[in-house]
PDB file of C-alpha atoms in Angstrom:
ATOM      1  CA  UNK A   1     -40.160 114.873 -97.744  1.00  0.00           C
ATOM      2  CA  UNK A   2     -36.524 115.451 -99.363  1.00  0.00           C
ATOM      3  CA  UNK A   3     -36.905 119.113 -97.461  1.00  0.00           C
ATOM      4  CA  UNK A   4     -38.247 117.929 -94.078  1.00  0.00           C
ATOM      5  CA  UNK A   5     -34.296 115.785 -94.414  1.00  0.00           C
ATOM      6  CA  UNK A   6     -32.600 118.164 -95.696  1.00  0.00           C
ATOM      7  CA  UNK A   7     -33.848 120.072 -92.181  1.00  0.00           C
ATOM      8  CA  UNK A   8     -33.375 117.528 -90.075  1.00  0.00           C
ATOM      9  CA  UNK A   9     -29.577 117.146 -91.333  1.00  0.00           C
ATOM     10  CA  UNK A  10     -29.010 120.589 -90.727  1.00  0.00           C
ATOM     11  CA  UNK A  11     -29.946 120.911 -86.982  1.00  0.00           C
ATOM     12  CA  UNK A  12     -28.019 117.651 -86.541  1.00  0.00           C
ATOM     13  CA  UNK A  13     -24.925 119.774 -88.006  1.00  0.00           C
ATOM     14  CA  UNK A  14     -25.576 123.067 -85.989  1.00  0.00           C
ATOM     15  CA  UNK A  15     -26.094 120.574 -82.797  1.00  0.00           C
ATOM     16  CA  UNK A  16     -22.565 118.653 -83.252  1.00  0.00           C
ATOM     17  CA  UNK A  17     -21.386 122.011 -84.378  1.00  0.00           C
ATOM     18  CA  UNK A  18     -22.532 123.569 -80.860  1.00  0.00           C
ATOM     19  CA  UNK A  19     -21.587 120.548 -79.033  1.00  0.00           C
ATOM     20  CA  UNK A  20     -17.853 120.802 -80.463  1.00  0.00           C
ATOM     21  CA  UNK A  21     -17.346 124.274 -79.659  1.00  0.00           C
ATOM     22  CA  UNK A  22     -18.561 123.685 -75.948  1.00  0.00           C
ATOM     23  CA  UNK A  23     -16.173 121.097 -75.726  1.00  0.00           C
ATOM     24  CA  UNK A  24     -13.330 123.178 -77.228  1.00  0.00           C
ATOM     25  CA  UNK A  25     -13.999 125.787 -74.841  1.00  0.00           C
ATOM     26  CA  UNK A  26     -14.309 123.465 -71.886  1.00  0.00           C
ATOM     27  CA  UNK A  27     -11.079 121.849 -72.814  1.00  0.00           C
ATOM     28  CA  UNK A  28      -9.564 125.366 -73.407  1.00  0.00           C
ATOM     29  CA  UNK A  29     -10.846 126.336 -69.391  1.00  0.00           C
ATOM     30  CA  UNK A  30      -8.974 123.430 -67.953  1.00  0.00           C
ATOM     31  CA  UNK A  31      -5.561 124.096 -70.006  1.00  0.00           C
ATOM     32  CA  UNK A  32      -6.355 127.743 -68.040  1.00  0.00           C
ATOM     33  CA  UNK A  33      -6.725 126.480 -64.766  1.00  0.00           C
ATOM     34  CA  UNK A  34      -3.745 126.198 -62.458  1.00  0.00           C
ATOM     35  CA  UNK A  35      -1.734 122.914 -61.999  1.00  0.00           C
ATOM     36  CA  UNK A  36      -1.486 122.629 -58.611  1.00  0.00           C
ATOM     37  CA  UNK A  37       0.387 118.964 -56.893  1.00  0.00           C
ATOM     38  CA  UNK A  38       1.309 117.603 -54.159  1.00  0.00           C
ATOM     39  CA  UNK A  39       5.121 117.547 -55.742  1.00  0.00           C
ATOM     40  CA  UNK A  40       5.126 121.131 -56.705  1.00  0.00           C
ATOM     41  CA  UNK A  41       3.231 122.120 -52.716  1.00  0.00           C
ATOM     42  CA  UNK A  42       6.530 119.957 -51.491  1.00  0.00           C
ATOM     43  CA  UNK A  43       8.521 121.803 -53.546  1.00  0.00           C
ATOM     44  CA  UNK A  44       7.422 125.163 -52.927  1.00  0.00           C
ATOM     45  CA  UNK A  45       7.763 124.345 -48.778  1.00  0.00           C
ATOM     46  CA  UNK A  46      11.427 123.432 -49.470  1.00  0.00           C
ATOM     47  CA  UNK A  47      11.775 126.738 -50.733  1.00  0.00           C
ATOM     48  CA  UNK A  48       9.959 128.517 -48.178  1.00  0.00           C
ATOM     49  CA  UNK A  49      12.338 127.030 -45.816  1.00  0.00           C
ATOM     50  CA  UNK A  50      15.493 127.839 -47.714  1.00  0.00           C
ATOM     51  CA  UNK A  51      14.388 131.358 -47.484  1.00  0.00           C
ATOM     52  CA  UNK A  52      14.105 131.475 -43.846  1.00  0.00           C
ATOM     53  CA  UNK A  53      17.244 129.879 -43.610  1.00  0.00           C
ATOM     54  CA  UNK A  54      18.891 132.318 -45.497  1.00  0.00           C
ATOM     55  CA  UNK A  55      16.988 134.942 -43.432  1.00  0.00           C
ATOM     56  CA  UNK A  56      18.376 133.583 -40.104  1.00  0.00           C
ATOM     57  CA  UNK A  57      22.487 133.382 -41.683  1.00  0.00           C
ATOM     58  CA  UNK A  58      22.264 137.540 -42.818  1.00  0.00           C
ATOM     59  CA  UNK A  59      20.425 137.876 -39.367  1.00  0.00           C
ATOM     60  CA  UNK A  60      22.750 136.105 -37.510  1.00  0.00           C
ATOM     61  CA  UNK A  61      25.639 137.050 -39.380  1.00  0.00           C
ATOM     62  CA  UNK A  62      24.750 140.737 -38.981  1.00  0.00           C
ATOM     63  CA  UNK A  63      24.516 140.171 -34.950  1.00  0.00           C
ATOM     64  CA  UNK A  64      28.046 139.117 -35.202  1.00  0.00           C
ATOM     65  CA  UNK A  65      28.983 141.873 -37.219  1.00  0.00           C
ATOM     66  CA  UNK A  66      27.397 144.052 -34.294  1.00  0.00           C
ATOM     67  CA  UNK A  67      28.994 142.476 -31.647  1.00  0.00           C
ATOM     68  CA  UNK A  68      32.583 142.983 -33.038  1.00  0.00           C
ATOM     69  CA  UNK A  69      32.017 146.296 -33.645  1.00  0.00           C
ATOM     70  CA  UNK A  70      31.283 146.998 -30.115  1.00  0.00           C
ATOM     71  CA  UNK A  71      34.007 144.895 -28.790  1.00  0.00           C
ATOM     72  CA  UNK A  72      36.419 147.220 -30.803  1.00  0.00           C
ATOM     73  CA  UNK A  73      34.704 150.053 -29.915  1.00  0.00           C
ATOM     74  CA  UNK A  74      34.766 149.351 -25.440  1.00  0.00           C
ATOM     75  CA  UNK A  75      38.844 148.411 -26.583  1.00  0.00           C
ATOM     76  CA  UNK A  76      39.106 151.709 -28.049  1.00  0.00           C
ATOM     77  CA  UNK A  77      37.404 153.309 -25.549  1.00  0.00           C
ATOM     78  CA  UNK A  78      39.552 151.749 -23.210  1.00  0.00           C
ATOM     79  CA  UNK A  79      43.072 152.172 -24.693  1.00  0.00           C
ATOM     80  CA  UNK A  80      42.463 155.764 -26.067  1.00  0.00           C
ATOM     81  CA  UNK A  81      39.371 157.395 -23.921  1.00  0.00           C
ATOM     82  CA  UNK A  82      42.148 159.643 -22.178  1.00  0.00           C
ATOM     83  CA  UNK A  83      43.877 160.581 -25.501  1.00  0.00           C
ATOM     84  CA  UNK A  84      42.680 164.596 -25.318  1.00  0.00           C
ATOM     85  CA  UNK A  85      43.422 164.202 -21.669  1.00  0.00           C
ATOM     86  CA  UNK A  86      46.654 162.900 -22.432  1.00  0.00           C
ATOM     87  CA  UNK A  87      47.770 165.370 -24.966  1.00  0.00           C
ATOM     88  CA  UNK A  88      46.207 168.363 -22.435  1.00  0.00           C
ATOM     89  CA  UNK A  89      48.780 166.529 -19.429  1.00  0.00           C
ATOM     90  CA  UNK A  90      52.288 166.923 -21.817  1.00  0.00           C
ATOM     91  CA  UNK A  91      51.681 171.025 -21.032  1.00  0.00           C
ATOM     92  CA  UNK A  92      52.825 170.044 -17.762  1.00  0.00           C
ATOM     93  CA  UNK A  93      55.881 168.123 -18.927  1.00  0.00           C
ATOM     94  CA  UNK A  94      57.244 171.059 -21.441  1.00  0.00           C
ATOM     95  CA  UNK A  95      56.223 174.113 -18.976  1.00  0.00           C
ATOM     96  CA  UNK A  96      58.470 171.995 -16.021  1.00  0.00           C
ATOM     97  CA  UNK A  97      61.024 171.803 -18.540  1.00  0.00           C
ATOM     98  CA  UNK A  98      61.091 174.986 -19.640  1.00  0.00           C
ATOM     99  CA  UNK A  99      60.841 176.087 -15.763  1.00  0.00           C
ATOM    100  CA  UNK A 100      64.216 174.202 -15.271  1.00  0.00           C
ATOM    101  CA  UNK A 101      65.815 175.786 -18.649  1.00  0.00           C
ATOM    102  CA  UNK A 102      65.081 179.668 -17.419  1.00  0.00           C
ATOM    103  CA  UNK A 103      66.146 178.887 -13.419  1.00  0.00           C
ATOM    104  CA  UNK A 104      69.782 176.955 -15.565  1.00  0.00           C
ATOM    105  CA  UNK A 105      70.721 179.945 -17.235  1.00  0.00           C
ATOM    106  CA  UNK A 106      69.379 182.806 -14.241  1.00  0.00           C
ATOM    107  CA  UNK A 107      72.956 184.160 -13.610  1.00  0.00           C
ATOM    108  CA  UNK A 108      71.948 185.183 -10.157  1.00  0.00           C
ATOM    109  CA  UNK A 109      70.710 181.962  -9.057  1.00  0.00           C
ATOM    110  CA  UNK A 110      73.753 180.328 -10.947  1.00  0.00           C
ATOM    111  CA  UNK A 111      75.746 177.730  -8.408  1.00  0.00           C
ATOM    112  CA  UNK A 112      73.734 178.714  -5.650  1.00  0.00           C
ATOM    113  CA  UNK A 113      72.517 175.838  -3.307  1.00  0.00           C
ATOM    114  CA  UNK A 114      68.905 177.201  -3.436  1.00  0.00           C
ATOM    115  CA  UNK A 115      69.019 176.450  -7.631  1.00  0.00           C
ATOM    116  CA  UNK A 116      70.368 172.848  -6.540  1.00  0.00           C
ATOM    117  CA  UNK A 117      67.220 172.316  -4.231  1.00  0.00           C
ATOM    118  CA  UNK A 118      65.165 173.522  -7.009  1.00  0.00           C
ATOM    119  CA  UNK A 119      66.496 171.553  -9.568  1.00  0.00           C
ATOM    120  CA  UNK A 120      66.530 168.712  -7.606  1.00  0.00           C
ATOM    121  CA  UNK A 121      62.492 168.727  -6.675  1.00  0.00           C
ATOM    122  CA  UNK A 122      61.610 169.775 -10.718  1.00  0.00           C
ATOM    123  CA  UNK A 123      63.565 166.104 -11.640  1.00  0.00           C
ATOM    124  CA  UNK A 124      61.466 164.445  -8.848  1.00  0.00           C
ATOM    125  CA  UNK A 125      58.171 165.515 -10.015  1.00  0.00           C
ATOM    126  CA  UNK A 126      59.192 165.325 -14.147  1.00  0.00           C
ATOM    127  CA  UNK A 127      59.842 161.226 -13.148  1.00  0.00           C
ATOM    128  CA  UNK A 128      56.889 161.345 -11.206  1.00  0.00           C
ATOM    129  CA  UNK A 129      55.003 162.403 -14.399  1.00  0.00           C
ATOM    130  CA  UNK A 130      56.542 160.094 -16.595  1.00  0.00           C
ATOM    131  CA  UNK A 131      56.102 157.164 -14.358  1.00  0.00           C
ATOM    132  CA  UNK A 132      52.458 158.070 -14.370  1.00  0.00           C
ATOM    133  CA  UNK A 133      52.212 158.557 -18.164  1.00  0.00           C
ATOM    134  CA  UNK A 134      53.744 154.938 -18.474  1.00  0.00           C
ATOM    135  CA  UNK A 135      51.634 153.179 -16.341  1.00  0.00           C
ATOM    136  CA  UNK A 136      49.053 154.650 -18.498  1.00  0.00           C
ATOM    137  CA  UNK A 137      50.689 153.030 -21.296  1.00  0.00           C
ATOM    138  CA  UNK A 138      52.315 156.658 -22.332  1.00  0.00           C
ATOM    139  CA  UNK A 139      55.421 156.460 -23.840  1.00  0.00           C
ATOM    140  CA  UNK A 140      58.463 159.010 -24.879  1.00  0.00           C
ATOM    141  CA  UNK A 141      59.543 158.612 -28.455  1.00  0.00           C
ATOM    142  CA  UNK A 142      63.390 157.912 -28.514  1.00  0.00           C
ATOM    143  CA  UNK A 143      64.468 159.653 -31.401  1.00  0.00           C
ATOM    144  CA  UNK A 144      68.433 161.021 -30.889  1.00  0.00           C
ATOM    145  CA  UNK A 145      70.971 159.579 -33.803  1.00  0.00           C
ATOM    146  CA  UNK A 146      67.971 158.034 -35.748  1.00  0.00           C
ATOM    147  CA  UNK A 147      66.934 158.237 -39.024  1.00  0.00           C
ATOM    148  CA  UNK A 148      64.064 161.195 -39.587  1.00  0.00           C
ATOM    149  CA  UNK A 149      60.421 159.460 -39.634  1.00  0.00           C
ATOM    150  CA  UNK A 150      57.442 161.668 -40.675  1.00  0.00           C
ATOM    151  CA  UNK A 151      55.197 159.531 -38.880  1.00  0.00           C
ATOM    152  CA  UNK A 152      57.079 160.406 -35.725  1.00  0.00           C
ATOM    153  CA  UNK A 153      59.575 162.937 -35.759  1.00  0.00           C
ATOM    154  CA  UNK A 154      58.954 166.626 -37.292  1.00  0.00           C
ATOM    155  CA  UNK A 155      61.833 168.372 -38.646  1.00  0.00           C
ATOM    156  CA  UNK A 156      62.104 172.183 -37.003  1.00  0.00           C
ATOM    157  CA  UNK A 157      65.640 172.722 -38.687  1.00  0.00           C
ATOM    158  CA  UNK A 158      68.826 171.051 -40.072  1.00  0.00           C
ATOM    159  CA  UNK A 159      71.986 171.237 -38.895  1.00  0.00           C
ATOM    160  CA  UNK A 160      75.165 171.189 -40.517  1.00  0.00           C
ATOM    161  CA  UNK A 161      77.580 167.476 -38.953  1.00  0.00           C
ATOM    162  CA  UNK A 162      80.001 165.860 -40.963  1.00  0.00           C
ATOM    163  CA  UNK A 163      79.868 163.358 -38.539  1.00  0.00           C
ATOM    164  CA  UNK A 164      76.147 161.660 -39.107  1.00  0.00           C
ATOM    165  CA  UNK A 165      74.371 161.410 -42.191  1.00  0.00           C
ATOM    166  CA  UNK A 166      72.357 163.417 -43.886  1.00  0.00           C
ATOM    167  CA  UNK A 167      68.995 163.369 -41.870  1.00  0.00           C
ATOM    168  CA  UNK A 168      70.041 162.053 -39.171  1.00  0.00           C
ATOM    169  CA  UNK A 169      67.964 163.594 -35.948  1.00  0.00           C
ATOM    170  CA  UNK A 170      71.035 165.199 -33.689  1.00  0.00           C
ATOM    171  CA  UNK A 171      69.007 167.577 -31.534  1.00  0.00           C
ATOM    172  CA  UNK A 172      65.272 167.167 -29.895  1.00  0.00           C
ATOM    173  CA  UNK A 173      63.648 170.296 -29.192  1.00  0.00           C
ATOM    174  CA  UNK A 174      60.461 168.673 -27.783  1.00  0.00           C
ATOM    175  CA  UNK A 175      59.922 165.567 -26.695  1.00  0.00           C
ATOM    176  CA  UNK A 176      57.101 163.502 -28.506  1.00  0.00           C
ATOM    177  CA  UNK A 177      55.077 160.892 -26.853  1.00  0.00           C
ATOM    178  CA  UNK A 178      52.667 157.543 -28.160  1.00  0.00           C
ATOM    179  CA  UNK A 179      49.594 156.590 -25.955  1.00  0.00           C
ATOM    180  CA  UNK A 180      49.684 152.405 -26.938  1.00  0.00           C
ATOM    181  CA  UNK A 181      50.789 152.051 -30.698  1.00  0.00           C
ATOM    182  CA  UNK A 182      48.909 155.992 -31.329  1.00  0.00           C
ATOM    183  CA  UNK A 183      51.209 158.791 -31.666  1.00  0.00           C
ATOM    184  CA  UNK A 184      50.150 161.533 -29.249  1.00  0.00           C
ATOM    185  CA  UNK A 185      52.199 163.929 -30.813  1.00  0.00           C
ATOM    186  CA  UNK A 186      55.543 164.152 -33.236  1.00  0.00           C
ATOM    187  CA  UNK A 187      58.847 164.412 -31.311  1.00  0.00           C
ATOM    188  CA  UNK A 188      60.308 168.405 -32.865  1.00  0.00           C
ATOM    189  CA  UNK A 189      63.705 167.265 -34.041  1.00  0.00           C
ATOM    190  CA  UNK A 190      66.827 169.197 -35.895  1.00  0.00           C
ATOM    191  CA  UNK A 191      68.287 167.239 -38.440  1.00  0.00           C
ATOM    192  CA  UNK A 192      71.618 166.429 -39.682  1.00  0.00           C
ATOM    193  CA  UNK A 193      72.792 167.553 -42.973  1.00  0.00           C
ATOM    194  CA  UNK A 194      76.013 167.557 -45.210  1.00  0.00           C
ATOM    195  CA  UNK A 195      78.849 170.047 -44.247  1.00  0.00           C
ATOM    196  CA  UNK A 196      79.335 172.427 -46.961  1.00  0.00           C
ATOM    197  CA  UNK A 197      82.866 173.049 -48.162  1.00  0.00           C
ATOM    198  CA  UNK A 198      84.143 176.437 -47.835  1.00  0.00           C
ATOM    199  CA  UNK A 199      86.362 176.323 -50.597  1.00  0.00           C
ATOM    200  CA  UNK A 200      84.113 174.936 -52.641  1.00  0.00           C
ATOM    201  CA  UNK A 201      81.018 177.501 -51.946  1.00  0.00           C
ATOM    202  CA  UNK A 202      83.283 180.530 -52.282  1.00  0.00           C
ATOM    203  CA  UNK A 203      84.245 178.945 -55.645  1.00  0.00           C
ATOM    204  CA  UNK A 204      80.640 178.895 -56.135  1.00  0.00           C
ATOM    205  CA  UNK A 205      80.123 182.613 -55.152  1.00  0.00           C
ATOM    206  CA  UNK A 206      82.691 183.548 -57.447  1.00  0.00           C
ATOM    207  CA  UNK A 207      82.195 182.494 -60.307  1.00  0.00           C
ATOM    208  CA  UNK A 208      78.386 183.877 -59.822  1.00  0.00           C
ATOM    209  CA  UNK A 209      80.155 186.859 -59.378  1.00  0.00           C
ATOM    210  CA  UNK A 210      82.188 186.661 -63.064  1.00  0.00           C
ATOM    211  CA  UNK A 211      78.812 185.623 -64.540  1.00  0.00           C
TER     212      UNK A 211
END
């Protein structure tokens, strides 16, 4: 009888036992299982649109970004799309100006009226060219008694005046020109510098000499 108990208490143990570690592990499965709410499906949406909001700014901002571009680029096109054509066209200026220069000094043409008539039809077609360059928005670069400017002027030699100073542009030998606010091409200058004193430089080559 006690064993037929002790059997009895037993099964009752391994029963509760069994029934305990079912519940554990069903417990356990629903800890596992995703939460899912209505606040966190709201929440997510609100995010879902933030993203596509920040989609649409970058996509519209890029389309901007775009569209300035090619503004700048039709200006450019605009303002400089004859610049090689441009720069090709000042041949014509320097070879009519060096025509003029040889037909000045040609001693048998010298004072004759023919050279006048010459003369006179090279000036009309030289304004002619430079009233086309400027409606074109071509411009010569005024550079006689200023200051020398790398970004315009080129220096080709210097020239001894005790009257300007030193670097002072006193002589052009070819003209430069801008196309807008571009520069087409660097005006060849000669530039001023200090007289040196005679006395003092054969003082100087003297005492070279003693040396």
């Amino acid at each position: 009888m006690e064993k037929e108990e002790n059997f009895n208490q037993e099964n009752e143990a391994n029963e509760t036992s069994i029934k305990n570690g079912e519940a554990e592990k069903q417990l356990n499965e629903e800890k596992d299982k995703p939460v899912s709410t209505e606040e966190e499906k709201e929440i997510s949406a609100e995010d879902k649109i933030k993203e596509l909001e920040d989609k649409l700014t970058r996509t519209f901002a890029e389309m901007e970004n775009q569209r300035r571009r090619f503004e700048k680029e039709k200006e450019d096109a605009f303002d400089y799309g004859g610049f090689s054509f441009a720069k090709e066209a000042l041949n014509l200026i320097d070879n009519l100006t060096r025509s003029k220069l040889i037909l000045e000094n040609d001693e048998t043409l010298k004072d004759s009226e023919a050279l006048k008539k010459i003369l006179e039809h090279l000036d009309v077609i030289y304004k002619d060219l430079i009233s086309i360059f400027t409606k074109n928005n071509i411009q010569q670069i005024d550079c006689l008694n200023k200051k020398l400017d790398p970004n315009f002027h080129q220096a080709m030699m210097e020239i001894e005046d005790g009257q300007k100073e030193p670097g002072t542009i006193v002589q052009e030998v070819q003209k430069g020109f801008m196309i807008k606010d571009r520069l087409l091409r660097p005006s060849l200058v000669g530039v001023s510098k200090k007289t040196e004193n005679k006395d003092d430089k054969s003082e100087e080559n003297k005492e070279n000499l003693d040396k």
